[in-house]
XYZ file of C-alpha atoms in Angstrom:
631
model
C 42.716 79.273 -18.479
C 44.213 76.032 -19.996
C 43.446 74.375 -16.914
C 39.887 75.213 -17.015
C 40.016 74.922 -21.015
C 41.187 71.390 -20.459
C 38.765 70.316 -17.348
C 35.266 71.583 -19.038
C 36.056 69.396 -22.145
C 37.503 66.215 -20.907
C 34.329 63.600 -21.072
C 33.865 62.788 -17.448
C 32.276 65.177 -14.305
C 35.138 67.247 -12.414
C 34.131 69.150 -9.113
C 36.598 70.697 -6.533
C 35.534 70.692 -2.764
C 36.857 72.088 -0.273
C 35.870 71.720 3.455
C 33.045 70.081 2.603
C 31.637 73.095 -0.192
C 31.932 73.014 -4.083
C 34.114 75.489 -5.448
C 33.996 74.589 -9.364
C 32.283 71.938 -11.649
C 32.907 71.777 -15.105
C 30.727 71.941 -17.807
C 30.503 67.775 -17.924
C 29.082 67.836 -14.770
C 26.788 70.908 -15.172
C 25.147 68.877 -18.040
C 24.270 66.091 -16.580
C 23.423 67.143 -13.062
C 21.283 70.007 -15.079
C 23.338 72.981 -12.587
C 25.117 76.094 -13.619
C 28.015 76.202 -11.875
C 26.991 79.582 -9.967
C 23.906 77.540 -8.560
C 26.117 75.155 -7.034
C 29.050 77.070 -5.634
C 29.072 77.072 -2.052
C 26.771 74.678 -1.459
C 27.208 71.415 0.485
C 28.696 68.362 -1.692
C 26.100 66.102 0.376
C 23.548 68.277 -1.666
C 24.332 66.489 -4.628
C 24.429 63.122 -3.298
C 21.708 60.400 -2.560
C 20.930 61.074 1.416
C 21.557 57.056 1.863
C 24.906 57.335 0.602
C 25.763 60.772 3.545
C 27.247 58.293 6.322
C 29.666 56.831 4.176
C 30.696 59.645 1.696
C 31.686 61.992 5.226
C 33.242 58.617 6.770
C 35.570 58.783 3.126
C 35.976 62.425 2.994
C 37.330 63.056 6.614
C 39.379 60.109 6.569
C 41.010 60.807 3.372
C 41.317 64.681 4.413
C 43.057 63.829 7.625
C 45.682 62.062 5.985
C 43.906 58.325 7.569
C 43.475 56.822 4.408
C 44.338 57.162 0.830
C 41.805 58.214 -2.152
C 40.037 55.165 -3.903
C 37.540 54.468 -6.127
C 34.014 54.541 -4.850
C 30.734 54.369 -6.237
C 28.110 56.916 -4.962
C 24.974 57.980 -5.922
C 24.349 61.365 -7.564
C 20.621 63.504 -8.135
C 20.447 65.566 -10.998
C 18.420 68.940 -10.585
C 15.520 67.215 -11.685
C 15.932 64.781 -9.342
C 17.233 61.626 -11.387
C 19.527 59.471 -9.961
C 22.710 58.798 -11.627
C 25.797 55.848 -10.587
C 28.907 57.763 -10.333
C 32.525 56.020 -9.797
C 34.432 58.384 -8.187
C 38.231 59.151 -8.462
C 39.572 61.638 -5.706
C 42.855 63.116 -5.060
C 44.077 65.660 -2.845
C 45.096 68.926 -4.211
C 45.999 72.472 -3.164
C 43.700 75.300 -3.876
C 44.300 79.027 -2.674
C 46.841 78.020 -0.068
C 44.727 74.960 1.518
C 43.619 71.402 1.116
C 41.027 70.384 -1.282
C 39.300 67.386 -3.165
C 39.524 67.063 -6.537
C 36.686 64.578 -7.560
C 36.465 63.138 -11.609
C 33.081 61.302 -11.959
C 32.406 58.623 -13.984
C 28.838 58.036 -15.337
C 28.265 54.210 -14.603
C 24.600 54.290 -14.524
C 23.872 51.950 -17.506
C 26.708 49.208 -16.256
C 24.732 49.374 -12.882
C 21.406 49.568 -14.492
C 22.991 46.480 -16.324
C 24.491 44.296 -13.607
C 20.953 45.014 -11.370
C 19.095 43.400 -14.038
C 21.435 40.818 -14.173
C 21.243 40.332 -10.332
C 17.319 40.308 -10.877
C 17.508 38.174 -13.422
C 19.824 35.795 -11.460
C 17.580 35.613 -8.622
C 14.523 34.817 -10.861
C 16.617 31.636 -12.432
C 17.587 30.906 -8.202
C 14.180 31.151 -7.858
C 13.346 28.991 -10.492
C 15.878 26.404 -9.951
C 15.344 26.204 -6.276
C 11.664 25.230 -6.145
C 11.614 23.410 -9.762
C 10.692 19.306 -9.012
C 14.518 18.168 -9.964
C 17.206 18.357 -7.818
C 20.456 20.439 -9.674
C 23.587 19.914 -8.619
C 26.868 21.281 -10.626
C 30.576 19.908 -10.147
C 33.442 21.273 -11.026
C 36.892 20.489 -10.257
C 35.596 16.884 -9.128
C 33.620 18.910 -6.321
C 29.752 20.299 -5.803
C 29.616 23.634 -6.330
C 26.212 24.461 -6.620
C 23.048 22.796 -5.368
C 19.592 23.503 -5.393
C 16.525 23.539 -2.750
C 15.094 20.715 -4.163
C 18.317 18.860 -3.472
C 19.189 20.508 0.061
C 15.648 19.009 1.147
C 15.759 16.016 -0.315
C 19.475 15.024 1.140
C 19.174 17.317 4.520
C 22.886 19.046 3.507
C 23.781 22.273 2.519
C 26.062 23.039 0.001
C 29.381 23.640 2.412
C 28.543 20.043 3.732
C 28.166 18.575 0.563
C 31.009 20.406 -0.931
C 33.435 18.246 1.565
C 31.774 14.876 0.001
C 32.849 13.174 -2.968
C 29.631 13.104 -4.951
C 29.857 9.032 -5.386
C 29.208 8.567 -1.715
C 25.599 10.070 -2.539
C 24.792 6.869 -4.954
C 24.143 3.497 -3.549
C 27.131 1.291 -3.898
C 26.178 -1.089 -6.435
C 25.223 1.846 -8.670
C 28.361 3.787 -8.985
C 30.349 0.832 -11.045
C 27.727 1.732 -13.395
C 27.787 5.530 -13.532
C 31.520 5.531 -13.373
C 31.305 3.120 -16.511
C 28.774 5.590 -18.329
C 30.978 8.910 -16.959
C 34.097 6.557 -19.042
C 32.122 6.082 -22.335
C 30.705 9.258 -22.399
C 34.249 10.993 -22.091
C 35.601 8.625 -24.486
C 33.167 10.341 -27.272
C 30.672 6.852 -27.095
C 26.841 7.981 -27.517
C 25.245 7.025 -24.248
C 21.687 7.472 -23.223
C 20.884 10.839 -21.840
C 19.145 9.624 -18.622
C 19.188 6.181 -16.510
C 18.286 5.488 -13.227
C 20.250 5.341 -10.110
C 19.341 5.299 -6.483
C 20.285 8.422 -4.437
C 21.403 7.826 -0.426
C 20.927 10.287 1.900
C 23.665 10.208 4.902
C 20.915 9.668 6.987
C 20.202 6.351 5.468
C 17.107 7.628 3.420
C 16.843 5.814 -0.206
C 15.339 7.594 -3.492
C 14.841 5.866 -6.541
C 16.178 8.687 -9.069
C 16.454 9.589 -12.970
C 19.623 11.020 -13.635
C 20.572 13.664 -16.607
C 23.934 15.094 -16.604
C 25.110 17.841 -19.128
C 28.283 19.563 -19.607
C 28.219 23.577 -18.860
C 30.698 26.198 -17.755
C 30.489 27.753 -14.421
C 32.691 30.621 -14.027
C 34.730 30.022 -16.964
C 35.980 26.713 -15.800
C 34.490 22.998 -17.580
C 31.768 21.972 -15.470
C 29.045 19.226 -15.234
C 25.309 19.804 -14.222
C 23.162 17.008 -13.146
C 19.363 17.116 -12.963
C 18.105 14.746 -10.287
C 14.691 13.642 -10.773
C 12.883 11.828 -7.335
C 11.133 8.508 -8.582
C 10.733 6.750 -5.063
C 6.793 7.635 -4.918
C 5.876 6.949 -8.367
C 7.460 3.509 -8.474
C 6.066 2.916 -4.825
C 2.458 3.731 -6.585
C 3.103 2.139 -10.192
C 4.095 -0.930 -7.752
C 1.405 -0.816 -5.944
C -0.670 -0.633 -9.061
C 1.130 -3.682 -10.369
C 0.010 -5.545 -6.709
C -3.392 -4.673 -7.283
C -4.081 -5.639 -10.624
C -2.275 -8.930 -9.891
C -4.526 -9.106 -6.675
C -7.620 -8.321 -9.268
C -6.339 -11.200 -11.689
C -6.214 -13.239 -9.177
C -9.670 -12.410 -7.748
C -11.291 -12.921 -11.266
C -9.302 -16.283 -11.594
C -10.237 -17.395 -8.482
C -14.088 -16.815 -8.763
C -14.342 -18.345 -11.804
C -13.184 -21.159 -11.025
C -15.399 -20.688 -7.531
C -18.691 -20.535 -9.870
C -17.383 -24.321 -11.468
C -16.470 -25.354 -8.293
C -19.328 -24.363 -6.581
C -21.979 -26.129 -9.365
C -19.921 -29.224 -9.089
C -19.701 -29.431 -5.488
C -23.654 -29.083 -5.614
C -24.330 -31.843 -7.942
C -22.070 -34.093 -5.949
C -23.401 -33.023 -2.857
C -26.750 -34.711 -4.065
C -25.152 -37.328 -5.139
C -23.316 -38.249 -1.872
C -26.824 -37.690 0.666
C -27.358 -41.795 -0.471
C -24.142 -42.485 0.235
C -24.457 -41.108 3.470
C -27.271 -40.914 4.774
C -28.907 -44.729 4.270
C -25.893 -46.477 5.149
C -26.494 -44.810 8.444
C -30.135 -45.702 8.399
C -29.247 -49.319 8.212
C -26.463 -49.366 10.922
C -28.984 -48.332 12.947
C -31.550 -51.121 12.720
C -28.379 -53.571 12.547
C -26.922 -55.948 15.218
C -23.670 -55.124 15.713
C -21.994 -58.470 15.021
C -24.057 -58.133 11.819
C -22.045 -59.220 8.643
C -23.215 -56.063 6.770
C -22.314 -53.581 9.580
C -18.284 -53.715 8.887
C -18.712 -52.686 4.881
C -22.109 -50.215 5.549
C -19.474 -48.701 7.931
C -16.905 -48.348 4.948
C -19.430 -47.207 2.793
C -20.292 -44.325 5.151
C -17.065 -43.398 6.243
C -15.884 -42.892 2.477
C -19.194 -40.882 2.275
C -18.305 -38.947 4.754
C -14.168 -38.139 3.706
C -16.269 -37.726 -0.066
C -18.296 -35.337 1.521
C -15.265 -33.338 3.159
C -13.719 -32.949 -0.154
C -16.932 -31.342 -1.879
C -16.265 -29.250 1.113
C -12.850 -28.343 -0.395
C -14.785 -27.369 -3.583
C -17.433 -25.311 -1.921
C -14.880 -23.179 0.092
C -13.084 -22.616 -3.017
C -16.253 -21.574 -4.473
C -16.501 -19.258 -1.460
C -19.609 -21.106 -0.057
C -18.370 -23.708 2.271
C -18.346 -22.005 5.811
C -21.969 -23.007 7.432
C -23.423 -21.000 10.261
C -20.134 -19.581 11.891
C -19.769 -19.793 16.168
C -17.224 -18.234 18.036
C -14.256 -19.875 18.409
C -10.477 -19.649 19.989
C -7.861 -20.239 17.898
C -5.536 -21.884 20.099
C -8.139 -24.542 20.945
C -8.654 -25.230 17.019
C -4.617 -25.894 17.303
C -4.359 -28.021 19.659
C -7.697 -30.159 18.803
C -5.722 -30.709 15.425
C -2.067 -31.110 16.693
C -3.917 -33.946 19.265
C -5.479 -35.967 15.939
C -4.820 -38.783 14.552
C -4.570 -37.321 10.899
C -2.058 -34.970 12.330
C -0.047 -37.707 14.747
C -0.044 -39.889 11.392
C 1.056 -37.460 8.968
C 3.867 -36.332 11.342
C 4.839 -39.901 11.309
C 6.025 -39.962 7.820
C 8.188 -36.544 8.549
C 9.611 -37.996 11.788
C 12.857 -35.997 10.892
C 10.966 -32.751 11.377
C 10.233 -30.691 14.850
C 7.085 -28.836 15.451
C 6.777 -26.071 17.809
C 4.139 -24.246 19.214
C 4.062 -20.210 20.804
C 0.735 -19.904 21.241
C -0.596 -16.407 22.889
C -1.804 -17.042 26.311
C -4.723 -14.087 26.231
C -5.714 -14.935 23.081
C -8.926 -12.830 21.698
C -11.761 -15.131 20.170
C -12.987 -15.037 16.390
C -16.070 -16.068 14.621
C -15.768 -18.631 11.999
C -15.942 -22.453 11.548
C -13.921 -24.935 13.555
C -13.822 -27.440 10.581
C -12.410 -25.035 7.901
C -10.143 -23.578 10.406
C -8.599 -26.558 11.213
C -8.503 -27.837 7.491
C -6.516 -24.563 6.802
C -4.168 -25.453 10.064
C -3.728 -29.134 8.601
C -2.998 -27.842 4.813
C -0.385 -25.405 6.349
C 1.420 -27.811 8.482
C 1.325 -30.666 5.951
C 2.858 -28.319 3.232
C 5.363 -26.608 5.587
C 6.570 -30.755 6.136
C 6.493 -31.602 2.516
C 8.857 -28.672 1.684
C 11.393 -30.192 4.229
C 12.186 -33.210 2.368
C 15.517 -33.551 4.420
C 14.124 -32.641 8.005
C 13.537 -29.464 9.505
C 11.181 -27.180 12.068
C 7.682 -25.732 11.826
C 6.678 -23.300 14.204
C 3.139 -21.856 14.814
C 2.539 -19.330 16.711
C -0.800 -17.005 17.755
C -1.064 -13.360 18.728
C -2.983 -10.593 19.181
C -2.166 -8.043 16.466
C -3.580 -4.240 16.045
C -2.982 -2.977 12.423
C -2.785 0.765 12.531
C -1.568 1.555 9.616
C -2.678 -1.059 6.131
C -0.036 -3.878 5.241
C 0.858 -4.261 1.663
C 1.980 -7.910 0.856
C 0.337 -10.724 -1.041
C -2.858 -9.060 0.542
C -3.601 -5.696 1.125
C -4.246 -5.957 4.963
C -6.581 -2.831 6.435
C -6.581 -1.622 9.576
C -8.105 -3.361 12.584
C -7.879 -5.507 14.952
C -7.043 -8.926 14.283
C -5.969 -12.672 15.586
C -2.890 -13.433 14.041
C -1.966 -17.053 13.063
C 1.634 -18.018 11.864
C 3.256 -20.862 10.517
C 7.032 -20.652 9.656
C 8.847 -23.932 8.164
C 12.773 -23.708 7.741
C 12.071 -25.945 4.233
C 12.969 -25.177 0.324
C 11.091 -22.184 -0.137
C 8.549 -20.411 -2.822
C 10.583 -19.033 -6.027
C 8.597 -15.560 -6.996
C 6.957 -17.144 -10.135
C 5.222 -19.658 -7.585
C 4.473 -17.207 -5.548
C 1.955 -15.783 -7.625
C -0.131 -18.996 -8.030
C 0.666 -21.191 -4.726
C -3.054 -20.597 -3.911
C -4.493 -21.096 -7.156
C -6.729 -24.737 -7.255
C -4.754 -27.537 -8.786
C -1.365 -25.390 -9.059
C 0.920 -27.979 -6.803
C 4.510 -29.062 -7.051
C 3.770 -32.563 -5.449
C 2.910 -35.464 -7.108
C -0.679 -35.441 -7.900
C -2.845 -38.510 -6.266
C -0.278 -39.039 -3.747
C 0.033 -36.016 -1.845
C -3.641 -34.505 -1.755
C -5.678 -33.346 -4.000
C -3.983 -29.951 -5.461
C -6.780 -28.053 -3.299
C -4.649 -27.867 0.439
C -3.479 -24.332 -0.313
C -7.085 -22.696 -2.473
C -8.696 -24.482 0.520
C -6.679 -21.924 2.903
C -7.238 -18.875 0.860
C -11.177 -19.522 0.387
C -11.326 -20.737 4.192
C -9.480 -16.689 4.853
C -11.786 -15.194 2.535
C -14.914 -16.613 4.204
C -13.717 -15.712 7.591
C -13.057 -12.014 6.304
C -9.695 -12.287 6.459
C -6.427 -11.831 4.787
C -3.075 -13.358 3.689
C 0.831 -12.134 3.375
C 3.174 -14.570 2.513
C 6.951 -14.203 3.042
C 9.554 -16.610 1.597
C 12.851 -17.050 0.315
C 14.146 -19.816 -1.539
C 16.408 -22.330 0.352
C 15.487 -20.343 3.884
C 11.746 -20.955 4.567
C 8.379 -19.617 4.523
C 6.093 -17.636 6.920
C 2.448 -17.645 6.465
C 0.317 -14.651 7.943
C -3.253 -15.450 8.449
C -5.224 -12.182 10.011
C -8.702 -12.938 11.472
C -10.921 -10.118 12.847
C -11.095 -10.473 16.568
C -14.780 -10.845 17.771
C -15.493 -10.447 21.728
C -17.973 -12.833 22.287
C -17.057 -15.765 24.470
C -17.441 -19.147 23.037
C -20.030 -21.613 23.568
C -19.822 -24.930 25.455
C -20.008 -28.067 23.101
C -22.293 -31.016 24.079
C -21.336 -34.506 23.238
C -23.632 -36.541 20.893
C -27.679 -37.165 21.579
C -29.265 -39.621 22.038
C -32.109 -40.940 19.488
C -35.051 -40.036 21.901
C -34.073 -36.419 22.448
C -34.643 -35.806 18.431
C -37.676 -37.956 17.395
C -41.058 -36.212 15.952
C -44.751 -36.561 17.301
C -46.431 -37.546 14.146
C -45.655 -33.888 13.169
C -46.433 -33.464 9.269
C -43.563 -32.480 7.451
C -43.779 -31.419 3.161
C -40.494 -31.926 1.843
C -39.377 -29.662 -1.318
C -37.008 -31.016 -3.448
C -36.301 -31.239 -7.323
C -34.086 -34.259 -7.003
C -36.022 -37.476 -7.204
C -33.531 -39.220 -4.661
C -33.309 -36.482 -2.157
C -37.311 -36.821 -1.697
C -36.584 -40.843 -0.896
C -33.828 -40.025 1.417
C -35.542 -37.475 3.504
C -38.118 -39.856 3.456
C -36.809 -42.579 4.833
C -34.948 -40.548 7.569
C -38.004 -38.483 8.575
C -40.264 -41.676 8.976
C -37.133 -43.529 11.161
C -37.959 -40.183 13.383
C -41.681 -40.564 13.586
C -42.592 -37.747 10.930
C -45.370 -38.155 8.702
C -43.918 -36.878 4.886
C -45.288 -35.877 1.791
C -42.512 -35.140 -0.872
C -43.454 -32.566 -4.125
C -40.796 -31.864 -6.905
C -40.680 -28.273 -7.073
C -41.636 -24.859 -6.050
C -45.079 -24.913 -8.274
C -46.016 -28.105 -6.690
C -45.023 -26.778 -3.464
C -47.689 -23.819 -3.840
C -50.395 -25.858 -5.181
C -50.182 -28.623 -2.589
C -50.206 -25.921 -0.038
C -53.480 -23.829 -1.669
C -55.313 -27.329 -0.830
C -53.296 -28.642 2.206
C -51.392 -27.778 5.429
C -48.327 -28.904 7.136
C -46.325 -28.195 10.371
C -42.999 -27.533 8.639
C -41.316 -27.272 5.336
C -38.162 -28.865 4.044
C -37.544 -26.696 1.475
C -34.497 -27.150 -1.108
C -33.263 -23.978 -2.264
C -31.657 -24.319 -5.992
C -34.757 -25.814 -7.829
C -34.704 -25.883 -11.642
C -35.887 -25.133 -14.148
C -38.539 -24.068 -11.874
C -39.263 -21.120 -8.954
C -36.582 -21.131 -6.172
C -36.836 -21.354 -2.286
C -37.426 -17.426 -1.736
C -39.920 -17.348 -4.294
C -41.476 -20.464 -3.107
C -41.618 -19.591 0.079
C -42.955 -16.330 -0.435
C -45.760 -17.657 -2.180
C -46.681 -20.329 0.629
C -46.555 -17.216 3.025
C -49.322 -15.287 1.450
C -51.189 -18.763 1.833
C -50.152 -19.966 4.909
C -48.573 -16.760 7.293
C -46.378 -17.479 9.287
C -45.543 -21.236 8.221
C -42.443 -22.713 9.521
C -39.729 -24.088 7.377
C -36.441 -25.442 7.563
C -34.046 -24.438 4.288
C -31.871 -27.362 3.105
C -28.905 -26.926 -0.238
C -25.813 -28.237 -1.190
C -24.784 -24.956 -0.921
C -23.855 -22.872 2.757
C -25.929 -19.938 3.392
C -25.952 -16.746 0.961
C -27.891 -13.443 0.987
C -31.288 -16.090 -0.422
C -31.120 -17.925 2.361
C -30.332 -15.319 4.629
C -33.090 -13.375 2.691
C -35.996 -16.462 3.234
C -35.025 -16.010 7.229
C -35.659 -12.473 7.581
C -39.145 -14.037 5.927
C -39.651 -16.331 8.750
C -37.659 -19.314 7.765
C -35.988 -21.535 10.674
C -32.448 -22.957 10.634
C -30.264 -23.580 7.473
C -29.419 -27.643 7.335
C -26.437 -28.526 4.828
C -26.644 -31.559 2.274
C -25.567 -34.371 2.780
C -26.847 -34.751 6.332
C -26.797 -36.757 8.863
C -30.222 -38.215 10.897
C -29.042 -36.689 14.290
C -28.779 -33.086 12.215
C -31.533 -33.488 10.690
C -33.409 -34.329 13.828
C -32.580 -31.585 15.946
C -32.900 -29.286 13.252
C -36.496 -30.308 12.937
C -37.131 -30.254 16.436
C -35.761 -26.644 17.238
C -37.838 -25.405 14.617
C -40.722 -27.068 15.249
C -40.497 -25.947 19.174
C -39.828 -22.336 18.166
């Protein structure tokens, strides 16, 4: 009776089994599990317990019944009457009980410290959760090794956490960053305030860098002193606030570049004027002159500093962006080696005798569409600067190639895909310092000594002659090891033309044809007068658009010469659109100081003939005139 006294009051579940049937439960037990102990007597154990737990509670009771193993402490799951499920720790030993074997079970109610640690397991897979997918990488040390890592990291690096483990986490950093976090690991242990994040750049053992933001804070992990650092992945923004940075600089340089185009290009205009009497009658009186005439050696002078006067205001007009006439198609290579063979090129070499030039010059090279003049300008500024920067002697090479851009190059120019002719020149000389780099193609921005070494345009020249052909630039350099220009030129599959030699007079001269000639400039009129009569042309001159249409409502001509920047007056287009409604279909042959633009282009699609450049010359002039007139 004391027994039983004793085992219905003590505060935990007591049931005795034997062969695998309940003989007694005490009063603790009938509570909770909601059975009288009459209900339960002779009933199965497994009745009482969760049917998931059956395989392993008969694995426990036979072994521990046949003497195989010893009672322990197990955790089962027990259903109440109502059908509740409780967490019982069980405590079995093996007793006697009318003359045989039988299990004496005390249960302990552990429900709430299960109910506890599952919410704790939930909860610690919802902060796994979290802390695997969140943007930062987490790693935590402790005991100078990685204990923990986080998806984030795993992906980023390509280890798991057993392979980092066996790393120290230095090797992760780049070399010349871990002086620096060592230094900051130092201060901040020493009690100095240090910042709580700085950069560092984060090596994968593949080889991969990251550009990082580092944040370490000290935590415990189990129990022990521990450090956890948040690793935040910069490489893509920088790569995009860089390539920002490029762009705006590109767009600076644009703005820069066109504004001093526009005052270029009005200049070069004026001056272009200017010059057409510098050219053009010193070659109208060669031509009437003896050539053991005494005025023949300075008219010759006087035209040939016309003429180098005239390539300079061609300088200015491709750094306005309007210097590249009617393009052709052309082949590199032959552009390269027509310059390398002149004499401006044998006698500039001649003062940099020191220096070796090589050529590697594709063999199948593809054709482009441009002009031969500009071109080989931009060939001449390149060489001449890649010898100036060699003071001491050195080597240029330039080379040609076919190159297909699959993917867009970002360097001084942002290079889109294509397909493209590829011209190079490399020079072993001094080098561009960064700061240059930024303005080496900027007009007047030069490091050699002005009026002695050109004229500060060589390198604008280049980038305007690029621009015009639809190109693009990338510059590498390095101070005291050289510099590599890229020039890319669209490839265009036409084949080139076949040049003819100069014509003779008779193959250009008019029939008496009548020719108006349009112009706002007093002395262009008198010029194109003069040359037109020395080719059998009758002329009439006007001095603007207004005059144009009025002598037209009255009068008739075979062909126009028609200026297009007239002020303050009506321009080409408009004069010529006026003439048309007059006259349909009248010829006309558009002359500027400017190369063609959308006007121009615009007064064609009207009708118009063939675009002639000012200043020009009487044999350009002439078969000009006669191609449109024969059309």
């Amino acid at each position: 009776m004391l027994n039983d006294l004793i085992a219905d009051n003590i505060p935990m579940g007591v049931i005795l089994t034997q062969d695998g049937r309940i003989c007694h439960i005490n009063k603790w037990a009938q509570g909770f599990m909601g059975y009288a102990n009459e209900d339960v007597q002779e009933r199965s154990f497994l009745d009482l317990v969760h049917p998931d737990d059956h395989e392993h509670l008969i694995m426990r009771y036979n072994a521990v019944m046949t003497g195989k193993d010893a009672p322990r402490d197990r955790r089962y799951r027990i259903m109440s009457k109502e059908g509740k499920i409780f967490q019982i720790m069980f405590r079995s030993s093996v007793v006697e009980y009318e003359g045989k074997p039988a299990l004496m079970s005390y249960l302990i109610d552990e429900t709430k410290s299960w109910e506890y640690e599952e919410s704790l397991k939930k909860s610690e897979e919802k902060y796994r959760a979290l802390v695997d997918n969140i943007a930062e990488g987490i790693v935590v040390i402790c005991d100078q090794k990685i204990c923990f890592i986080n998806k984030t990291i795993r992906n980023l690096l390509g280890q798991s956490l057993e392979e980092m483990s066996r790393i120290p986490i230095m090797d992760f950093f780049h070399p010349d960053d871990q002086a620096k976090m060592l230094e900051r690991h130092r201060r901040r242990m020493s009690g100095e305030e240090v910042s709580e994040s700085y950069e560092a750049r984060l090596r994968a053992p593949a080889g991969t860098e990251y550009i990082c933001e580092i944040r370490s804070t000290a935590i415990t992990w189990e129990g022990k002193p521990a450090v956890q650092v948040a690793i935040l992945d910069l490489t893509e923004s920088r790569k995009a606030e860089e390539e920002k940075k490029q762009l705006e600089k590109r767009l600076v340089r644009m703005e820069k570049m066109e504004a001093l185009g526009l005052l270029a290009g009005g200049v070069a205009h004026d001056l272009n004027n200017v010059l057409s009497g510098v050219v053009s009658y010193p070659e109208l009186l060669l031509m009437d002159l003896p050539k053991d005439h005494p005025f023949v050696k300075p008219l010759d002078l006087i035209h040939s500093s016309g003429r180098k006067a005239t390539a300079i205001v061609e300088d200015l007009l491709t750094l306005a962006r309007r210097g590249v006439m009617a393009p052709v198609v052309i082949n590199l290579n032959t552009i390269i080696l027509d310059y390398l063979r002149s004499s401006g090129h044998q006698t500039m070499m001649s003062y940099h005798s020191e220096i070796m030039l090589e050529t590697d010059l594709a063999p199948n090279l593809l054709n482009i569409k441009g002009s031969e003049v500009h071109l080989q300008k931009t060939i001449m500024n390149l060489v001449t600067n890649a010898a100036e920067a060699q003071p001491s002697g050195g080597s240029i090479t330039i080379s040609t190639q076919n190159r297909y851009v699959d993917t867009p190059i970002s360097g001084y120019d942002s290079i889109e895909q294509g397909e493209y002719v590829l011209l190079i020149v490399e020079d072993s000389g001094i080098g561009i310092s960064s700061r240059d780099m930024q303005q080496i193609f900027e007009p007047f921005y030069t490091k050699k000594v002005m009026g002695r070494s050109g004229t500060g345009l060589g390198m604008a020249v280049v980038w305007g002659t690029v621009q015009d052909h639809f190109g693009y630039i990338n510059v590498e350099s390095l101070e005291d090891k050289g510099s590599k220009f890229f020039l890319y030129f669209p490839v265009f599959r036409d084949e080139v033309a076949d040049k003819s030699g100069p014509l003779p007079l008779e193959e250009y001269v008019g029939n008496k044809e009548k020719i108006l000639v349009v112009d706002d400039v007093k002395d262009q009129r008198e010029i194109a007068t003069s040359i037109l009569n020395r080719l059998n042309y009758e002329v009439e001159t006007v001095g603007s658009g207004e005059e144009a249409i009025k002598y037209m409502a009255q009068n008739s001509c075979d062909l126009l010469l028609l200026d297009m920047i007239m002020a303050p007056g009506i321009d080409g287009l408009e004069t010529y659109k006026e003439i048309l409604k007059i006259h349909p279909g009248q010829k006309a042959v558009i002359a500027s100081g400017f190369s063609e633009d959308k006007r121009v282009k615009k007064i064609q699609s009207l009708g118009a003939g063939r675009y002639l450049k000012k200043p020009y010359s009487v044999e350009q002039i002439g078969i000009v005139l006669k191609e449109e007139l024969r059309r």
